[in-house]
Tab-separated table of C-alpha atoms in Angstrom:
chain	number	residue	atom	x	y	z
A	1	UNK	CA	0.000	0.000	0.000
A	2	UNK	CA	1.073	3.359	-0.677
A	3	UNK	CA	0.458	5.009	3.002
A	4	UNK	CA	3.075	2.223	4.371
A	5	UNK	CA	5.604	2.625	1.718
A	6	UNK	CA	5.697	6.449	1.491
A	7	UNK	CA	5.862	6.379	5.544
A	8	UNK	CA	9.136	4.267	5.214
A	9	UNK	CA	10.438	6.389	2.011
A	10	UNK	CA	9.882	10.035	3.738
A	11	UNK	CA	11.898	8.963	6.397
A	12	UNK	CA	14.709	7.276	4.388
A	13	UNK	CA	18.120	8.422	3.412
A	14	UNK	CA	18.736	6.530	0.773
A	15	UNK	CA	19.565	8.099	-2.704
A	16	UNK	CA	18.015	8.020	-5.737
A	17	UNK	CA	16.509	4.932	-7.938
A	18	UNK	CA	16.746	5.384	-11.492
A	19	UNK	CA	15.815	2.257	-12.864
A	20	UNK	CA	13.890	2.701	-15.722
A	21	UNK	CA	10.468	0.663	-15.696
A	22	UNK	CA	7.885	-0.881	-18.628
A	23	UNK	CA	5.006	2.033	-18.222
A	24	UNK	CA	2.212	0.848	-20.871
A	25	UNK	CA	0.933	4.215	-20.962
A	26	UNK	CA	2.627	7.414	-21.416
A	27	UNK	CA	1.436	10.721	-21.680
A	28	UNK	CA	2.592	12.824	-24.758
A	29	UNK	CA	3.259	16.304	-23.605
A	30	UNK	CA	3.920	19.726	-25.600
A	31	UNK	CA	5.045	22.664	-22.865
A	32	UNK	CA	4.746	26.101	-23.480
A	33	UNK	CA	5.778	28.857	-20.661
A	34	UNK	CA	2.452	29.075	-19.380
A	35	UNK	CA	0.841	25.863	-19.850
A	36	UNK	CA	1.639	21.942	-19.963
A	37	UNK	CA	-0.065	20.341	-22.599
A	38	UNK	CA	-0.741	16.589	-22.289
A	39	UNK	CA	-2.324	14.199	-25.036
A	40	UNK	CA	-3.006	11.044	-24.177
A	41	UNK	CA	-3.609	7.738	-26.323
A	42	UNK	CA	-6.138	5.032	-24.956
A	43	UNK	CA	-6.699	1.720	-26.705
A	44	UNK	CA	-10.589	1.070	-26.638
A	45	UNK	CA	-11.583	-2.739	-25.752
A	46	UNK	CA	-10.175	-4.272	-29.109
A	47	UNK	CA	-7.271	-3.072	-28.656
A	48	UNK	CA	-7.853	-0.150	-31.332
A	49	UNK	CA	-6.616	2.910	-30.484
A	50	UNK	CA	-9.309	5.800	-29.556
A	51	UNK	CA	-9.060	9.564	-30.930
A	52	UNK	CA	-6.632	11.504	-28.510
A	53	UNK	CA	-7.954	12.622	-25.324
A	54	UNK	CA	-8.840	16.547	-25.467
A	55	UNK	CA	-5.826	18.500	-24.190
A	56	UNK	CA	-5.147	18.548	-21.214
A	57	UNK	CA	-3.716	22.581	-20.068
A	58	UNK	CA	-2.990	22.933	-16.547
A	59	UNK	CA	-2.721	26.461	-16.107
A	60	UNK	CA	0.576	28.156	-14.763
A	61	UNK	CA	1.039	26.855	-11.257
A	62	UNK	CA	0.541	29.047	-8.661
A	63	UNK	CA	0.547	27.138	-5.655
A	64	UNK	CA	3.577	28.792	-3.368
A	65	UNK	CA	1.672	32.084	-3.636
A	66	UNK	CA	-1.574	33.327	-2.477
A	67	UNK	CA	-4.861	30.536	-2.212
A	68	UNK	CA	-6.015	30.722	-5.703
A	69	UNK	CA	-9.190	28.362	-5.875
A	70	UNK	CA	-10.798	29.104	-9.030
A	71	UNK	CA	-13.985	30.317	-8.343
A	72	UNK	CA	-16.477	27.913	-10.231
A	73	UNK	CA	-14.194	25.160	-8.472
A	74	UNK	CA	-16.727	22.679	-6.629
A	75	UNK	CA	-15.763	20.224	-3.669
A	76	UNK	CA	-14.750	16.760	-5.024
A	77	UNK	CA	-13.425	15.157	-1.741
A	78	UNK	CA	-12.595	16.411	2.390
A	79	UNK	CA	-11.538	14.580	5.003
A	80	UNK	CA	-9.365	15.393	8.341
A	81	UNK	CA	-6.437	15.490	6.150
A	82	UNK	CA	-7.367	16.758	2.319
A	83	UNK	CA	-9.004	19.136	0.216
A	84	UNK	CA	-9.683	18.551	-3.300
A	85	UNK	CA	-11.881	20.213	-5.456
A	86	UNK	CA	-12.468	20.144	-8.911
A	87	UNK	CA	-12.725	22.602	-11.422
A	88	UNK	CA	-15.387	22.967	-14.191
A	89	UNK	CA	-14.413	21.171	-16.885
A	90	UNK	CA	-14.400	21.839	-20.922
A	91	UNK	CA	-17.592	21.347	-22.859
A	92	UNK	CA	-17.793	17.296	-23.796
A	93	UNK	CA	-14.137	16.947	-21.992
A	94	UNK	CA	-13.688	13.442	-20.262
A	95	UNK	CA	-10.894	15.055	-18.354
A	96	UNK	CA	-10.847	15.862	-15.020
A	97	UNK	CA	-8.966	18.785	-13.525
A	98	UNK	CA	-8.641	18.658	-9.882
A	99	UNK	CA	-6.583	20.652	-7.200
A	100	UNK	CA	-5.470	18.958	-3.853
A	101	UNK	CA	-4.857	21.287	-0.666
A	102	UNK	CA	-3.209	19.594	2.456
A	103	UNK	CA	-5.176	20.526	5.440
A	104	UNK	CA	-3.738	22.017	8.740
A	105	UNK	CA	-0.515	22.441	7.389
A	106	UNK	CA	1.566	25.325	9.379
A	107	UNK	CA	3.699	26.004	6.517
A	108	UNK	CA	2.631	28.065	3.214
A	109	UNK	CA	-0.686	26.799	1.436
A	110	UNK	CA	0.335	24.790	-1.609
A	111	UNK	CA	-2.132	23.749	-4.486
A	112	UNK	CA	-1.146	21.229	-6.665
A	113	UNK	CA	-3.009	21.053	-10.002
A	114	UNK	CA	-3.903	17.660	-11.570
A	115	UNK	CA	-5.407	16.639	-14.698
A	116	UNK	CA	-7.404	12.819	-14.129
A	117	UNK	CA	-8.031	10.960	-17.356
A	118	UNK	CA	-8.878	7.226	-17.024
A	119	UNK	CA	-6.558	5.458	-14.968
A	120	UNK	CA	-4.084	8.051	-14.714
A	121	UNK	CA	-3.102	11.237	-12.844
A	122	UNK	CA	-0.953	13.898	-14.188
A	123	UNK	CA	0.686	16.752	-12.266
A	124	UNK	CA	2.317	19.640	-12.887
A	125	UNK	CA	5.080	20.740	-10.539
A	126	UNK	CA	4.178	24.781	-9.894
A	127	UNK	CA	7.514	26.809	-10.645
A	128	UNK	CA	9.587	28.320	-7.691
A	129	UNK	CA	10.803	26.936	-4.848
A	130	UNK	CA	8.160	24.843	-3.177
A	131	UNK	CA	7.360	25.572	0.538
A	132	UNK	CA	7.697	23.455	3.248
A	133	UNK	CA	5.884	20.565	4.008
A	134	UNK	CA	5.147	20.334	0.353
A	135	UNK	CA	6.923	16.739	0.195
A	136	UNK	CA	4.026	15.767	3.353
A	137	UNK	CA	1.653	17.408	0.958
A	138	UNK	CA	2.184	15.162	-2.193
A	139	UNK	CA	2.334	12.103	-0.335
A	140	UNK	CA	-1.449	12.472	0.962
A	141	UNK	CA	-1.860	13.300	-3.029
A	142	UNK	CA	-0.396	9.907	-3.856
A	143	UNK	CA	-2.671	8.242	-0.897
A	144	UNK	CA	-5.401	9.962	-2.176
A	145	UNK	CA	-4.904	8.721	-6.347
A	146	UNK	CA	-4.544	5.151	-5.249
A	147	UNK	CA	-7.323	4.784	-2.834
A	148	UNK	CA	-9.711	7.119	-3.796
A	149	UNK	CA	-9.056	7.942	-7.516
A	150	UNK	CA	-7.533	4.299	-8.317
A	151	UNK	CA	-5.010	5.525	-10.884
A	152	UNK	CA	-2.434	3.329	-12.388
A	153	UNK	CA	-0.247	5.876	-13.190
A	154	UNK	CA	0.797	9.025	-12.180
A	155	UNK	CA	2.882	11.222	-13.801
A	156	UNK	CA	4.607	14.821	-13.539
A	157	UNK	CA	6.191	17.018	-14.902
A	158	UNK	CA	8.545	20.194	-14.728
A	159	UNK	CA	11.210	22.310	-16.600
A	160	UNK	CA	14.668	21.219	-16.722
A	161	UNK	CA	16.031	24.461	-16.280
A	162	UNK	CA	14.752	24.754	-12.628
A	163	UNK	CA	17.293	25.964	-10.198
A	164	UNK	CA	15.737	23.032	-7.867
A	165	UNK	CA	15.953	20.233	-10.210
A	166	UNK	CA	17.989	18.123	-8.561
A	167	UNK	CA	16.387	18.284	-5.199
A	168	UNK	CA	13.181	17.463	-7.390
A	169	UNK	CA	14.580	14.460	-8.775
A	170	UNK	CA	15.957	13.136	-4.978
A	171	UNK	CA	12.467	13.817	-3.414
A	172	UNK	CA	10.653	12.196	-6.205
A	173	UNK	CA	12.568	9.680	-6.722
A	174	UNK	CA	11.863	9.128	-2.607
A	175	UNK	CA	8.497	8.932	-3.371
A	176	UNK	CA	8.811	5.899	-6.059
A	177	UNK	CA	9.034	8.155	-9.466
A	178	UNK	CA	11.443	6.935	-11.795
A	179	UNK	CA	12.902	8.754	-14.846
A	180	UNK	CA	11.163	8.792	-18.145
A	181	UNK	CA	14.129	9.078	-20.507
A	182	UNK	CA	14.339	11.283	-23.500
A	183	UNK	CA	13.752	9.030	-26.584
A	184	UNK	CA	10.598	6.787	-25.253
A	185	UNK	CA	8.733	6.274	-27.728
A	186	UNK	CA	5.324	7.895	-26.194
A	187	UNK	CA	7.630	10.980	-25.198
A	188	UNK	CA	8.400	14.092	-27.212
A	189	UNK	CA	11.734	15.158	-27.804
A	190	UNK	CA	11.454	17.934	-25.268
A	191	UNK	CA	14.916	19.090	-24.046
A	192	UNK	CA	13.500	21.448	-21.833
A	193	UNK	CA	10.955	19.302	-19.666
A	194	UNK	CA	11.627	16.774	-17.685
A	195	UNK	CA	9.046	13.851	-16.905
A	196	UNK	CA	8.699	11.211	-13.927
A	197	UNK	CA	6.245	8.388	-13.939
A	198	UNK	CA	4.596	6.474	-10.957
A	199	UNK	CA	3.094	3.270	-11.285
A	200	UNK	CA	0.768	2.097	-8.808
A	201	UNK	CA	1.435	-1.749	-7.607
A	202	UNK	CA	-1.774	-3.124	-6.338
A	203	UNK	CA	-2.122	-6.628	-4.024
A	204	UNK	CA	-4.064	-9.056	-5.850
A	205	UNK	CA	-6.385	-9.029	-3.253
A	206	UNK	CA	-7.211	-5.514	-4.000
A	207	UNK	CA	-8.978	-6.401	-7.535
């Protein structure tokens, strides 16, 4: 389960795990400065691919500043712990954009912005340096996609040319992301982005 693992990993020293896994799906992803752009490809029950999914834009991140819940924004899921609430969607979109708030937290709010399509999650890392507690924050999100949302897959996402990206990598790669490397075959040749992926290991009793 994720809630065990993650408690073991957050309080681990060890370094980082770059092993590169088999991820059936990938997300293809354009970036522009103020938007990630993901397109994902589905295979329908033969085994036929479906049209793309609808874009996917996760506006600019703007989590480490002031609380920004977009107004039309309605409550998707509260507990003790987590807030998540989801914005209003495109016309006909089968996406799902969601934004996850740790509750209680001392340290400075942080939003993290999600796009849920299917069976996977994808996140974009909000620029600057992220606040405190934000590691704490992201593991409830993790909790939360595997026993609430039950992804498969997670994925993020941020620019290589962060002054932070190694510490991103290292806390990630705490977490259980592991590298998507440049020439995948469901990845763009984007020398400016960087991608992680998460797959979600479930016990067969879970099924």
């Amino acid at each position: 389960m994720v809630k065990s693992n993650l408690q073991t990993i957050l309080n681990s020293h060890c370094f980082v795990r770059e092993k590169e896994r088999n991820i059936p799906k990938m997300p293809v992803a354009e970036m522009t400065p103020t938007h990630f752009t993901f397109l994902t490809r589905v295979r329908g029950l033969c085994g036929v691919p479906d049209a793309p999914h609808p874009p996917l834009k996760i506006p600019g991140g703007r989590g480490n500043d002031q609380r920004d819940h977009n107004l039309s924004a309605k409550l998707f899921y509260s507990d003790a712990q987590l807030l998540v609430l989801e914005e209003s969607p495109p016309l006909n979109s089968r996406v799902r954009f969601l934004l996850f708030e740790r509750r209680c937290s001392e340290s400075k709010p942080l939003i993290w912005r999600g796009a849920l399509t299917g069976a996977k999650l994808y996140i974009e890392i909000p620029p600057g340096a992220l606040p405190e507690g934000s590691k704490d924050s992201f593991a409830l999100l993790l909790e939360f996609a595997e026993e609430k949302l039950q992804v498969d897959h997670v994925f993020i996402c941020f620019q290589k040319n962060r002054d932070d990206r190694a510490s991103l990598l290292r806390t990630f790669s705490f977490l259980g992301f592991e590298i998507v490397r440049p020439g995948h075959s469901l990845v763009p040749s984007r020398p400016d982005a960087f991608f992680m992926a998460y797959s979600i290991e479930r016990d067969s009793d879970d099924d």
